[in-house]
Structures are given as structure tokens and as C-alpha cells.
Amino acid sequence: MERTAAVLPATPVPATASPRKVHLVSSRATFRALSGLATARGLHRDPSGTDLVVSEVDAARLDDVAGIVHRTEQRCGGFFAFDTRAQAEAFLRSDRSAQAIAATAASYTLDNRPTVDHWLPQVREARIRDTIAHLSGYQNRYFASPAGKASAEWIHDHWAALAAGRSDVTTELFTACPGCSTQPSVILTIEGTTLRDEVVVLGAHLDSININGGGSPGQAAPGADDDASGIAVLTETLRIALASGWRPRRTVRFMGYAAEEVGLRGSNAIAQAYRGAGVDVVAVLQVDMTNYKAGPVQDMKLITDYSNASLKVFFEQLFDTYMAPMGYTRGTYTCGYGCSDHASWTNAGYPAAMMFEAGDPGGSFPYIHTTGDTLAMMGNTAQPSVKFAQFALAFLGETAKTRAMHTGGPLLPVTAP
Ligand SMILES: [Zn+2]
């Protein structure tokens, strides 16, 4: 059911917003934490009953917003950001999260074990570690910095190289995001063979931020766990699927999202564009922070909120089928409003879900959004991410399905369905 948003202006403002302001949509709790920084411009209740606030902050203070969300809520994301209040209000009016959370229309099946079992032993910790090391070697991947653009372009080129020789694979830089500054999102598409109009998405954000960086393009923000680890997991997943000569039935899109840390901007721009074009996205996996585990904690945590009910059940089935036999354990984590890029897809009405790292008994990664988010702080290993690549491969094989797979010699052409 479509719902009509009730956005109640709290304070009269000029019709045209200042370009020096950023307009946030956050939970009421997050807004309260921003007291003094953000000015309320509207109140709203989202379809799942969360009280939201449209507020306005100086663009120059956006890093402080991220920092406060980080300190008070110990997480990435936490809000959506827009250039104008009109955009923020339009976003709320078109909120499809209630349908996306409750929808049970999508039918997910576990019947592609040969493909997944072939893939799982091929995950290499060293390859994941190499990608994290490269990405965390940039000064930062901040959305408004030259390094933020260069690192995104490196991901594009690296993914394109993995797909060399495959005429059914394309890569693009997605730049139709007015709030993403010079940072593109990266999209790699493997064309589906028999169900090409049905799209499976695997995503992670490619940007990073330092909460003490003050918005400087030169800030130090290695972002090894948050979220070079997620990009590295996707990269290893892609490498293995392509190396096996795999051709999916459904179309698959690997995505590196721009500007997540400043209000889920890249993923929201893509999800809204897909909604506008009527793209049939059947499942979205989000991987954001996969490489930290310390102490006696469950290996993987299913995010419980702003996710699709059927897809969450399917994630549990995937885990129990492929991960539990290897000795891994699962738990759950409630992440809050606008927690990561899955929320963009949920808002646009698509089924999305997320698996999160184990963390430690005290909560999540203690060095998030600081200069301490390095491989060294995680013991110079990517071992915790191996199981996320395995989970991503299981998700990939079981949602996109297998049309053809070739593990040696020249790839045979795929003929009619
Ligand atoms: Zn993150």
C-alpha cells in the first residue's frame, strides 16, 4: 500500500534552500543527538512506525554529523542526505519501505548446490587482504576528495580487468548523483541469459570518512574495515564467479557505492533511478564491514531492520546450508534508521538484506571512522572476511542461478534458453 507522508514544517523557510545547507532525513533519536548542529524543518513517521525528522545543517558541518552519529550510535550511515529540502520531502513521500520490508512475493530457492560447492573452497584470504591493503592505502576515499575519485576509478578498472574477454560483462561509472561530488559509484553487470530482466545486486560502499577530518579532502581515512573489506569481499566473489566461466540466468550487478558516509547518497541515487526506470531488482545483498572479529562472538550477524522479510529468511537458510556446516555461527543485529546502503534499496521498494561482521563482545569495531581503521588494527589478516565472500558466493549462485559453467578451456557460447 502506498502511503502519503505527512511532513509538517516546524519553521518557515524560504522556498529555495541555500546551496550551503544539507538536508537530512534521520530518526528522531539521531536528530536529538545532533542538537545545536541541525535545525528541524519537518516531522514524519515512516511506514514502519519510526519517527523521522527532516533537518538542515551547514554543509561544512556534515562530517561533525557523521561523527556524532558514530559516537552516539557506533555505526556507519544513520541518515539520508539531500541538497534541497524538496528532495528530502519527495524522498519521504515516495517511501516504499513498508512494502519492501513486508513483501513476500519473491520466491527464493536453494537448488544450485553444485555451483556454490564448486566456488566455496576457492576463496583466498590473501586476495581479500590485498584489495583491503590497496584501498586503505589511499589517503582517504572521501566522497569530495581527489583520492575518493581515484580509488573509485581503481575499483572500476580492477573489476573490468577481472572480466577481460567476457562480452556479456560491462562496467560503468555511475555519476547521476548530484550530491556525490566528484566520486562515482561503480557498477559491473553480468548479463543474464534466460532471466535477463530480473536483477540481483551485490553492493558495498567504496567511500570512507574520518570523523575528525572536518570535511577536508586531505583527511586520513583508511577505512580498511569500513568498507574496503566489503569491496574486497565483492571483488573476490566476482573473481571466483568469472574464473569459473559462470553465466547466470538472472542479470547480476556488483556495485561499489559512492558517498555512503555522508547520507547514503550513491546507493540512494542508483536505487531511485532503478525505481524510476522500473528495473526489476529481485534481491540485494549489502556487505558493510566484514573484517573485525574479537572474542567469543557469533561469526555473522543478520541485520534485522529495514530489510525484506523473505530475504532475511533466505539469508538464514543460505547460512544454515552453506556456512553452519563449516562451523560458523550466526546472530542478529538491529542497526537503526538509514544504517547502510540496503536502506536505500528498501526505501525504493526493493528486497534487500545485510550480513554484518561479528565485532566484539562490547559492540562493533572500535576504530570505525578514525585513522585506526587499518589492516594492522585487525591483525594484518583478512581471515574474518573469507566467510563473507563464501556467503556472497552462496547468495550469488542461489539467487542468480546457473545457466552455464565452464572450469577449463575456452568458454562455450551460451545458446538459446
Ligand atoms: Zn560502512
PDB file of N, CA, C and O in Angstrom, residues 37 109 131 167 175 260 282 293:
ATOM      1  N   LEU A  37      23.482  21.401  16.072  1.00  0.00           N
ATOM      2  CA  LEU A  37      24.031  21.345  14.714  1.00  0.00           C
ATOM      3  C   LEU A  37      22.931  21.426  13.662  1.00  0.00           C
ATOM      4  O   LEU A  37      23.082  22.087  12.643  1.00  0.00           O
ATOM      5  N   THR A 109      14.926 -19.863  -3.812  1.00  0.00           N
ATOM      6  CA  THR A 109      15.056 -21.322  -3.750  1.00  0.00           C
ATOM      7  C   THR A 109      16.514 -21.729  -3.588  1.00  0.00           C
ATOM      8  O   THR A 109      17.425 -21.045  -4.064  1.00  0.00           O
ATOM      9  N   THR A 131      43.288  -6.551  -1.601  1.00  0.00           N
ATOM     10  CA  THR A 131      42.358  -5.482  -2.001  1.00  0.00           C
ATOM     11  C   THR A 131      42.153  -4.490  -0.850  1.00  0.00           C
ATOM     12  O   THR A 131      42.136  -3.275  -1.062  1.00  0.00           O
ATOM     13  N   SER A 167      32.268 -10.785 -23.183  1.00  0.00           N
ATOM     14  CA  SER A 167      31.445  -9.806 -23.890  1.00  0.00           C
ATOM     15  C   SER A 167      30.103  -9.586 -23.189  1.00  0.00           C
ATOM     16  O   SER A 167      29.398  -8.622 -23.474  1.00  0.00           O
ATOM     17  N   THR A 175      27.448   8.290 -12.405  1.00  0.00           N
ATOM     18  CA  THR A 175      27.699   9.652 -11.919  1.00  0.00           C
ATOM     19  C   THR A 175      26.415  10.473 -11.776  1.00  0.00           C
ATOM     20  O   THR A 175      26.482  11.654 -11.435  1.00  0.00           O
ATOM     21  N   GLU A 260      28.488   6.970   0.833  1.00  0.00           N
ATOM     22  CA  GLU A 260      27.593   6.366   1.838  1.00  0.00           C
ATOM     23  C   GLU A 260      27.696   7.089   3.164  1.00  0.00           C
ATOM     24  O   GLU A 260      26.701   7.301   3.858  1.00  0.00           O
ATOM     25  N   VAL A 282      15.424  -8.253  -7.845  1.00  0.00           N
ATOM     26  CA  VAL A 282      14.778  -9.327  -7.087  1.00  0.00           C
ATOM     27  C   VAL A 282      15.456  -9.609  -5.750  1.00  0.00           C
ATOM     28  O   VAL A 282      14.842 -10.218  -4.865  1.00  0.00           O
ATOM     29  N   LYS A 293      36.688  -9.308  14.045  1.00  0.00           N
ATOM     30  CA  LYS A 293      36.117 -10.260  14.998  1.00  0.00           C
ATOM     31  C   LYS A 293      37.086 -10.407  16.154  1.00  0.00           C
ATOM     32  O   LYS A 293      38.269 -10.653  15.952  1.00  0.00           O
TER      33      LYS A 293
END
